[in-house]
PDB file of C-alpha atoms in Angstrom:
ATOM      1  CA  MET A  23     100.669   5.694 337.789  1.00  0.00           C
ATOM      2  CA  SER A  24     102.979   3.986 339.858  1.00  0.00           C
ATOM      3  CA  GLU A  25     104.757   0.686 338.344  1.00  0.00           C
ATOM      4  CA  GLU A  26     105.048  -0.845 341.713  1.00  0.00           C
ATOM      5  CA  LYS A  27     102.157  -3.302 340.962  1.00  0.00           C
ATOM      6  CA  PRO A  28     102.281  -4.665 337.465  1.00  0.00           C
ATOM      7  CA  VAL A  29      98.630  -4.823 337.084  1.00  0.00           C
ATOM      8  CA  LEU A  30      95.880  -2.462 338.770  1.00  0.00           C
ATOM      9  CA  VAL A  31      92.848  -3.759 339.562  1.00  0.00           C
ATOM     10  CA  ASP A  32      89.717  -1.548 340.276  1.00  0.00           C
ATOM     11  CA  VAL A  33      85.985  -3.120 340.813  1.00  0.00           C
ATOM     12  CA  ALA A  34      82.925  -0.527 340.282  1.00  0.00           C
ATOM     13  CA  ASP A  35      79.270  -1.004 339.260  1.00  0.00           C
ATOM     14  CA  GLY A  36      79.738  -4.559 338.441  1.00  0.00           C
ATOM     15  CA  VAL A  37      82.617  -4.083 336.085  1.00  0.00           C
ATOM     16  CA  MET A  38      86.406  -5.067 337.006  1.00  0.00           C
ATOM     17  CA  THR A  39      89.127  -2.946 335.110  1.00  0.00           C
ATOM     18  CA  LEU A  40      92.485  -4.429 334.943  1.00  0.00           C
ATOM     19  CA  THR A  41      95.206  -2.043 333.822  1.00  0.00           C
ATOM     20  CA  LEU A  42      98.645  -3.268 332.609  1.00  0.00           C
ATOM     21  CA  ASN A  43     101.118  -1.076 334.633  1.00  0.00           C
ATOM     22  CA  ARG A  44     104.280  -1.089 333.244  1.00  0.00           C
ATOM     23  CA  PRO A  45     104.450   2.156 331.001  1.00  0.00           C
ATOM     24  CA  GLY A  46     107.952   2.583 331.211  1.00  0.00           C
ATOM     25  CA  ALA A  47     108.253  -0.857 329.143  1.00  0.00           C
ATOM     26  CA  LYS A  48     105.132   0.006 326.983  1.00  0.00           C
ATOM     27  CA  ASN A  49     103.210  -2.442 329.377  1.00  0.00           C
ATOM     28  CA  ALA A  50     105.426  -5.181 327.845  1.00  0.00           C
ATOM     29  CA  VAL A  51     104.349  -8.498 329.783  1.00  0.00           C
ATOM     30  CA  ASN A  52     106.781 -10.087 332.241  1.00  0.00           C
ATOM     31  CA  ARG A  53     106.399 -13.086 334.508  1.00  0.00           C
ATOM     32  CA  ALA A  54     104.911 -11.040 337.196  1.00  0.00           C
ATOM     33  CA  MET A  55     102.326  -9.277 335.228  1.00  0.00           C
ATOM     34  CA  ALA A  56     101.094 -12.574 333.911  1.00  0.00           C
ATOM     35  CA  GLU A  57     100.606 -14.009 337.497  1.00  0.00           C
ATOM     36  CA  ALA A  58      98.826 -10.897 338.441  1.00  0.00           C
ATOM     37  CA  VAL A  59      96.480 -11.128 335.539  1.00  0.00           C
ATOM     38  CA  ALA A  60      95.614 -14.734 336.263  1.00  0.00           C
ATOM     39  CA  GLU A  61      94.851 -13.889 339.758  1.00  0.00           C
ATOM     40  CA  ALA A  62      92.645 -11.114 338.483  1.00  0.00           C
ATOM     41  CA  MET A  63      90.899 -13.542 336.265  1.00  0.00           C
ATOM     42  CA  ASP A  64      90.376 -16.005 339.133  1.00  0.00           C
ATOM     43  CA  GLU A  65      88.720 -13.392 340.733  1.00  0.00           C
ATOM     44  CA  LEU A  66      86.535 -12.035 337.978  1.00  0.00           C
ATOM     45  CA  ASP A  67      84.877 -15.620 337.469  1.00  0.00           C
ATOM     46  CA  SER A  68      84.564 -16.677 341.290  1.00  0.00           C
ATOM     47  CA  ASN A  69      82.904 -13.188 342.492  1.00  0.00           C
ATOM     48  CA  ASP A  70      79.254 -13.277 341.430  1.00  0.00           C
ATOM     49  CA  ASP A  71      79.037  -9.182 342.130  1.00  0.00           C
ATOM     50  CA  ILE A  72      81.640  -8.746 339.014  1.00  0.00           C
ATOM     51  CA  ARG A  73      79.852  -9.337 335.652  1.00  0.00           C
ATOM     52  CA  VAL A  74      82.243  -8.089 333.069  1.00  0.00           C
ATOM     53  CA  ALA A  75      85.826  -7.030 332.860  1.00  0.00           C
ATOM     54  CA  ILE A  76      87.724  -4.590 330.949  1.00  0.00           C
ATOM     55  CA  LEU A  77      91.781  -4.841 330.038  1.00  0.00           C
ATOM     56  CA  THR A  78      93.385  -1.779 329.041  1.00  0.00           C
ATOM     57  CA  GLY A  79      97.065  -0.476 329.504  1.00  0.00           C
ATOM     58  CA  ALA A  80      98.682   2.653 331.315  1.00  0.00           C
ATOM     59  CA  GLY A  81     100.751   5.354 329.688  1.00  0.00           C
ATOM     60  CA  GLY A  82      98.640   5.403 326.242  1.00  0.00           C
ATOM     61  CA  THR A  83      99.785   2.119 325.133  1.00  0.00           C
ATOM     62  CA  PHE A  84      97.783  -1.371 325.489  1.00  0.00           C
ATOM     63  CA  CYS A  85     100.518  -3.804 325.144  1.00  0.00           C
ATOM     64  CA  ALA A  86     104.028  -4.130 323.128  1.00  0.00           C
ATOM     65  CA  GLY A  87     104.056  -8.010 323.376  1.00  0.00           C
ATOM     66  CA  MET A  88     106.425 -10.024 325.668  1.00  0.00           C
ATOM     67  CA  ASP A  89     109.319  -8.318 327.408  1.00  0.00           C
ATOM     68  CA  LEU A  90     112.008  -8.878 325.554  1.00  0.00           C
ATOM     69  CA  LYS A  91     114.730  -8.122 328.025  1.00  0.00           C
ATOM     70  CA  ALA A  92     113.179 -10.527 330.489  1.00  0.00           C
ATOM     71  CA  PHE A  93     112.859 -13.321 327.612  1.00  0.00           C
ATOM     72  CA  VAL A  94     116.925 -13.041 326.928  1.00  0.00           C
ATOM     73  CA  THR A  95     117.479 -13.930 330.409  1.00  0.00           C
ATOM     74  CA  GLY A  96     115.178 -17.088 330.321  1.00  0.00           C
ATOM     75  CA  GLU A  97     112.024 -15.529 331.821  1.00  0.00           C
ATOM     76  CA  LEU A  98     108.814 -16.528 330.157  1.00  0.00           C
ATOM     77  CA  PRO A  99     105.471 -14.439 330.809  1.00  0.00           C
ATOM     78  CA  ILE A 100     103.695 -17.759 331.037  1.00  0.00           C
ATOM     79  CA  VAL A 101     101.571 -19.019 333.901  1.00  0.00           C
ATOM     80  CA  GLU A 102     101.150 -22.894 333.673  1.00  0.00           C
ATOM     81  CA  GLY A 103      97.411 -23.814 332.733  1.00  0.00           C
ATOM     82  CA  ARG A 104      96.725 -20.219 331.731  1.00  0.00           C
ATOM     83  CA  GLY A 105      99.506 -19.599 328.984  1.00  0.00           C
ATOM     84  CA  PHE A 106     100.863 -16.228 327.702  1.00  0.00           C
ATOM     85  CA  ALA A 107      99.786 -13.285 329.890  1.00  0.00           C
ATOM     86  CA  GLY A 108      97.935 -15.510 332.474  1.00  0.00           C
ATOM     87  CA  PHE A 109      95.041 -15.872 330.446  1.00  0.00           C
ATOM     88  CA  VAL A 110      95.414 -16.144 326.623  1.00  0.00           C
ATOM     89  CA  GLU A 111      95.147 -20.059 326.919  1.00  0.00           C
ATOM     90  CA  ALA A 112      92.299 -20.117 329.445  1.00  0.00           C
ATOM     91  CA  PRO A 113      90.234 -16.901 328.949  1.00  0.00           C
ATOM     92  CA  PRO A 114      87.658 -16.033 331.796  1.00  0.00           C
ATOM     93  CA  GLN A 115      84.070 -17.506 331.595  1.00  0.00           C
ATOM     94  CA  LYS A 116      82.735 -13.734 331.800  1.00  0.00           C
ATOM     95  CA  PRO A 117      83.059 -11.365 329.024  1.00  0.00           C
ATOM     96  CA  LEU A 118      86.459  -9.398 328.631  1.00  0.00           C
ATOM     97  CA  ILE A 119      86.582  -6.243 326.872  1.00  0.00           C
ATOM     98  CA  ALA A 120      89.962  -4.750 325.527  1.00  0.00           C
ATOM     99  CA  ALA A 121      90.291  -1.026 325.384  1.00  0.00           C
ATOM    100  CA  VAL A 122      93.198  -0.206 323.164  1.00  0.00           C
ATOM    101  CA  GLU A 123      95.144   2.895 323.005  1.00  0.00           C
ATOM    102  CA  GLY A 124      98.527   3.348 321.076  1.00  0.00           C
ATOM    103  CA  PHE A 125      99.844  -0.039 319.980  1.00  0.00           C
ATOM    104  CA  ALA A 126      98.665  -3.723 320.386  1.00  0.00           C
ATOM    105  CA  LEU A 127     101.722  -5.960 319.198  1.00  0.00           C
ATOM    106  CA  ALA A 128     102.959  -9.153 319.196  1.00  0.00           C
ATOM    107  CA  GLY A 129     101.770 -10.847 322.648  1.00  0.00           C
ATOM    108  CA  GLY A 130      99.821  -7.586 322.882  1.00  0.00           C
ATOM    109  CA  LEU A 131      97.651  -8.102 319.825  1.00  0.00           C
ATOM    110  CA  GLU A 132      97.544 -11.967 321.058  1.00  0.00           C
ATOM    111  CA  THR A 133      96.367 -10.658 324.571  1.00  0.00           C
ATOM    112  CA  MET A 134      93.630  -8.390 322.650  1.00  0.00           C
ATOM    113  CA  ILE A 135      92.404 -11.192 320.570  1.00  0.00           C
ATOM    114  CA  SER A 136      91.877 -13.481 323.619  1.00  0.00           C
ATOM    115  CA  CYS A 137      89.030 -10.723 324.660  1.00  0.00           C
ATOM    116  CA  ASP A 138      85.741 -11.114 323.582  1.00  0.00           C
ATOM    117  CA  LEU A 139      85.208  -7.353 322.285  1.00  0.00           C
ATOM    118  CA  VAL A 140      87.453  -4.648 321.366  1.00  0.00           C
ATOM    119  CA  VAL A 141      87.069  -0.884 321.866  1.00  0.00           C
ATOM    120  CA  ALA A 142      90.108   0.721 320.163  1.00  0.00           C
ATOM    121  CA  ALA A 143      91.337   4.219 319.709  1.00  0.00           C
ATOM    122  CA  GLU A 144      91.123   5.648 315.973  1.00  0.00           C
ATOM    123  CA  ASN A 145      95.006   6.045 316.064  1.00  0.00           C
ATOM    124  CA  ALA A 146      95.584   2.551 317.380  1.00  0.00           C
ATOM    125  CA  ARG A 147      98.057  -0.012 315.636  1.00  0.00           C
ATOM    126  CA  PHE A 148      97.905  -3.757 315.497  1.00  0.00           C
ATOM    127  CA  GLY A 149     100.301  -6.286 314.402  1.00  0.00           C
ATOM    128  CA  ILE A 150     102.169  -9.575 315.114  1.00  0.00           C
ATOM    129  CA  PRO A 151     106.037  -8.600 314.169  1.00  0.00           C
ATOM    130  CA  GLU A 152     107.587 -11.659 315.705  1.00  0.00           C
ATOM    131  CA  ALA A 153     108.961 -12.952 312.591  1.00  0.00           C
ATOM    132  CA  LYS A 154     111.086  -9.701 312.532  1.00  0.00           C
ATOM    133  CA  ARG A 155     112.777 -10.932 315.499  1.00  0.00           C
ATOM    134  CA  GLY A 156     113.182 -14.487 314.461  1.00  0.00           C
ATOM    135  CA  LEU A 157     110.199 -15.508 316.627  1.00  0.00           C
ATOM    136  CA  ALA A 158     106.883 -16.751 316.114  1.00  0.00           C
ATOM    137  CA  ALA A 159     103.293 -15.390 317.287  1.00  0.00           C
ATOM    138  CA  ALA A 160     102.666 -18.761 319.227  1.00  0.00           C
ATOM    139  CA  ALA A 161     100.508 -17.190 321.926  1.00  0.00           C
ATOM    140  CA  GLY A 162      97.373 -16.888 319.658  1.00  0.00           C
ATOM    141  CA  GLY A 163      98.482 -14.942 316.643  1.00  0.00           C
ATOM    142  CA  LEU A 164      98.963 -17.887 314.322  1.00  0.00           C
ATOM    143  CA  ILE A 165      95.812 -20.058 315.364  1.00  0.00           C
ATOM    144  CA  ARG A 166      93.408 -17.441 316.985  1.00  0.00           C
ATOM    145  CA  LEU A 167      93.925 -14.594 314.582  1.00  0.00           C
ATOM    146  CA  PRO A 168      93.146 -16.422 311.657  1.00  0.00           C
ATOM    147  CA  ARG A 169      89.769 -17.462 313.114  1.00  0.00           C
ATOM    148  CA  GLN A 170      88.768 -13.705 313.693  1.00  0.00           C
ATOM    149  CA  ILE A 171      89.843 -12.360 310.222  1.00  0.00           C
ATOM    150  CA  PRO A 172      90.272 -13.654 306.789  1.00  0.00           C
ATOM    151  CA  PRO A 173      93.049 -16.342 306.751  1.00  0.00           C
ATOM    152  CA  ARG A 174      95.007 -14.837 303.984  1.00  0.00           C
ATOM    153  CA  ILE A 175      95.191 -11.475 305.928  1.00  0.00           C
ATOM    154  CA  ALA A 176      96.232 -13.233 309.036  1.00  0.00           C
ATOM    155  CA  MET A 177      98.988 -14.925 306.961  1.00  0.00           C
ATOM    156  CA  GLU A 178     100.319 -11.687 305.640  1.00  0.00           C
ATOM    157  CA  MET A 179     100.494 -10.328 309.055  1.00  0.00           C
ATOM    158  CA  ALA A 180     102.467 -13.181 310.330  1.00  0.00           C
ATOM    159  CA  LEU A 181     104.960 -13.527 307.333  1.00  0.00           C
ATOM    160  CA  THR A 182     105.552  -9.729 306.779  1.00  0.00           C
ATOM    161  CA  GLY A 183     105.252  -8.442 310.557  1.00  0.00           C
ATOM    162  CA  ASP A 184     103.430  -5.349 309.305  1.00  0.00           C
ATOM    163  CA  PHE A 185     100.969  -3.353 311.166  1.00  0.00           C
ATOM    164  CA  ILE A 186      97.620  -2.410 310.403  1.00  0.00           C
ATOM    165  CA  ASP A 187      95.467   0.707 311.559  1.00  0.00           C
ATOM    166  CA  ALA A 188      92.321   0.864 313.551  1.00  0.00           C
ATOM    167  CA  GLU A 189      90.104   1.566 310.368  1.00  0.00           C
ATOM    168  CA  ARG A 190      91.355  -1.457 308.727  1.00  0.00           C
ATOM    169  CA  ALA A 191      91.116  -3.349 311.734  1.00  0.00           C
ATOM    170  CA  LEU A 192      87.316  -2.123 312.156  1.00  0.00           C
ATOM    171  CA  GLN A 193      86.874  -3.246 308.183  1.00  0.00           C
ATOM    172  CA  LEU A 194      88.329  -6.517 309.066  1.00  0.00           C
ATOM    173  CA  GLY A 195      86.286  -7.198 312.080  1.00  0.00           C
ATOM    174  CA  LEU A 196      89.200  -7.460 314.374  1.00  0.00           C
ATOM    175  CA  ILE A 197      87.728  -4.975 316.484  1.00  0.00           C
ATOM    176  CA  ASN A 198      84.138  -4.139 317.523  1.00  0.00           C
ATOM    177  CA  ARG A 199      84.170  -0.015 317.492  1.00  0.00           C
ATOM    178  CA  THR A 200      86.670   2.860 317.350  1.00  0.00           C
ATOM    179  CA  VAL A 201      86.726   5.875 319.614  1.00  0.00           C
ATOM    180  CA  PRO A 202      88.601   9.118 319.545  1.00  0.00           C
ATOM    181  CA  ALA A 203      92.177   8.889 320.948  1.00  0.00           C
ATOM    182  CA  GLY A 204      92.445   8.827 324.516  1.00  0.00           C
ATOM    183  CA  SER A 205      88.804   7.571 324.953  1.00  0.00           C
ATOM    184  CA  ALA A 206      89.071   3.970 324.593  1.00  0.00           C
ATOM    185  CA  LEU A 207      88.564   3.174 328.216  1.00  0.00           C
ATOM    186  CA  GLU A 208      85.495   5.412 328.461  1.00  0.00           C
ATOM    187  CA  GLY A 209      84.272   3.633 325.447  1.00  0.00           C
ATOM    188  CA  ALA A 210      84.740  -0.103 327.027  1.00  0.00           C
ATOM    189  CA  ARG A 211      83.164   1.178 329.994  1.00  0.00           C
ATOM    190  CA  GLU A 212      79.987   2.219 328.010  1.00  0.00           C
ATOM    191  CA  LEU A 213      80.249  -1.288 326.405  1.00  0.00           C
ATOM    192  CA  ALA A 214      80.589  -2.910 329.705  1.00  0.00           C
ATOM    193  CA  ALA A 215      77.638  -1.246 331.133  1.00  0.00           C
ATOM    194  CA  SER A 216      75.287  -2.373 328.632  1.00  0.00           C
ATOM    195  CA  ILE A 217      76.630  -6.072 329.137  1.00  0.00           C
ATOM    196  CA  ALA A 218      76.496  -5.689 333.154  1.00  0.00           C
ATOM    197  CA  ALA A 219      72.645  -4.701 332.854  1.00  0.00           C
ATOM    198  CA  ASN A 220      71.752  -8.068 331.342  1.00  0.00           C
ATOM    199  CA  GLY A 221      71.375 -11.347 332.928  1.00  0.00           C
ATOM    200  CA  PRO A 222      74.544 -12.548 334.267  1.00  0.00           C
ATOM    201  CA  LEU A 223      73.793 -16.261 333.568  1.00  0.00           C
ATOM    202  CA  ALA A 224      72.263 -15.687 330.225  1.00  0.00           C
ATOM    203  CA  VAL A 225      75.499 -13.449 329.324  1.00  0.00           C
ATOM    204  CA  LYS A 226      77.843 -16.151 330.618  1.00  0.00           C
ATOM    205  CA  LEU A 227      76.395 -19.258 328.859  1.00  0.00           C
ATOM    206  CA  SER A 228      75.720 -17.159 325.606  1.00  0.00           C
ATOM    207  CA  LYS A 229      79.663 -16.471 325.608  1.00  0.00           C
ATOM    208  CA  GLN A 230      79.977 -20.260 326.155  1.00  0.00           C
ATOM    209  CA  VAL A 231      77.922 -21.171 323.444  1.00  0.00           C
ATOM    210  CA  ILE A 232      79.425 -18.791 320.658  1.00  0.00           C
ATOM    211  CA  ASN A 233      83.043 -19.907 321.595  1.00  0.00           C
ATOM    212  CA  GLU A 234      82.572 -23.447 321.815  1.00  0.00           C
ATOM    213  CA  SER A 235      80.324 -24.039 318.625  1.00  0.00           C
ATOM    214  CA  THR A 236      82.899 -23.584 316.536  1.00  0.00           C
ATOM    215  CA  ASP A 237      83.820 -27.087 317.026  1.00  0.00           C
ATOM    216  CA  TRP A 238      80.392 -28.302 316.574  1.00  0.00           C
ATOM    217  CA  THR A 239      79.157 -30.375 313.564  1.00  0.00           C
ATOM    218  CA  ARG A 240      75.636 -29.618 311.902  1.00  0.00           C
ATOM    219  CA  ASP A 241      74.501 -33.153 313.320  1.00  0.00           C
ATOM    220  CA  ASP A 242      75.132 -32.230 316.880  1.00  0.00           C
ATOM    221  CA  MET A 243      74.980 -28.310 317.186  1.00  0.00           C
ATOM    222  CA  TRP A 244      71.755 -27.904 318.549  1.00  0.00           C
ATOM    223  CA  GLN A 245      71.827 -30.404 320.995  1.00  0.00           C
ATOM    224  CA  GLN A 246      75.186 -29.039 322.160  1.00  0.00           C
ATOM    225  CA  GLN A 247      73.623 -25.632 322.506  1.00  0.00           C
ATOM    226  CA  GLN A 248      70.309 -26.934 324.388  1.00  0.00           C
ATOM    227  CA  ALA A 249      72.628 -28.680 326.876  1.00  0.00           C
ATOM    228  CA  ILE A 250      74.357 -25.274 327.875  1.00  0.00           C
ATOM    229  CA  VAL A 251      71.328 -22.888 327.762  1.00  0.00           C
ATOM    230  CA  MET A 252      68.658 -24.724 329.319  1.00  0.00           C
ATOM    231  CA  PRO A 253      69.465 -23.557 332.800  1.00  0.00           C
ATOM    232  CA  ILE A 254      68.880 -20.043 331.141  1.00  0.00           C
ATOM    233  CA  PHE A 255      65.123 -20.852 330.665  1.00  0.00           C
ATOM    234  CA  THR A 256      64.533 -22.523 333.953  1.00  0.00           C
ATOM    235  CA  SER A 257      66.367 -19.926 335.939  1.00  0.00           C
ATOM    236  CA  GLU A 258      65.053 -17.183 338.314  1.00  0.00           C
ATOM    237  CA  ASP A 259      66.385 -14.524 336.377  1.00  0.00           C
ATOM    238  CA  ALA A 260      64.321 -15.882 333.382  1.00  0.00           C
ATOM    239  CA  ILE A 261      61.208 -15.398 335.486  1.00  0.00           C
ATOM    240  CA  GLU A 262      62.584 -12.039 336.957  1.00  0.00           C
ATOM    241  CA  GLY A 263      63.349 -10.739 333.329  1.00  0.00           C
ATOM    242  CA  ALA A 264      59.892 -11.225 332.049  1.00  0.00           C
ATOM    243  CA  THR A 265      58.515 -10.011 335.129  1.00  0.00           C
ATOM    244  CA  ALA A 266      60.223  -6.904 335.000  1.00  0.00           C
ATOM    245  CA  PHE A 267      59.352  -6.302 331.660  1.00  0.00           C
ATOM    246  CA  ALA A 268      55.898  -6.711 332.200  1.00  0.00           C
ATOM    247  CA  GLU A 269      55.907  -4.378 335.475  1.00  0.00           C
ATOM    248  CA  LYS A 270      58.215  -1.991 333.344  1.00  0.00           C
ATOM    249  CA  ARG A 271      60.922  -1.837 335.811  1.00  0.00           C
ATOM    250  CA  ALA A 272      64.669  -2.762 335.784  1.00  0.00           C
ATOM    251  CA  PRO A 273      65.351  -6.364 336.647  1.00  0.00           C
ATOM    252  CA  ASN A 274      66.945  -7.407 339.881  1.00  0.00           C
ATOM    253  CA  TRP A 275      69.291 -10.295 338.758  1.00  0.00           C
ATOM    254  CA  LYS A 276      70.540 -12.979 340.763  1.00  0.00           C
ATOM    255  CA  GLY A 277      72.744 -15.015 338.602  1.00  0.00           C
ATOM    256  CA  LYS A 278      70.842 -18.031 339.026  1.00  0.00           C
TER     257      LYS A 278
END
């Protein structure tokens, strides 16, 4: 792959694939990469023909984190309003799947946990070793990771900087599934196809409820959910889904 573009973007069958394309630097995130990811995320959410996206890395590595060489020169891989890597503080509205080969470390892990689903190679490794470099996992490792795995395990990972393997990550629920080394992207595409086959409005709003409901109270959670999901039940897609089921055919979604 050429390193001329920091991110390669491909769209096929309703699935956008974003490939972090700095293999010589283990796909470390610099400013140019962050800006390219942010641009792709805008296209993902604005293009009705795209249902789901996959984020992966070139050269057998997902992402080794922030480009430290660029950091010491004063460059930060942050996009205003989007955060690190161009999206960790403002993930897309549509589903995003991480396809992980090799290492997802530091900002690479934080990028991974900003995705909705994770397919990882059996030999993948994960960690937030920022403390080993006198830094802190401030792109989500300290606040998002404890919400995805037991807080004591997140605490250990943050304070020691030690890595965990794919088997442990699967046990902890940090990733969805493991696949043989070299086939993470293939596995992610299978998962993406399953999502893309469903009603796009239902998928988008279901993701919204799951993400936002973590802050809801028992007193208002049903009302909050109702306000978001009601458009699903009054949509053209809902009628189409029921009709297609009765007629034993694949639905023709309109996303409305």
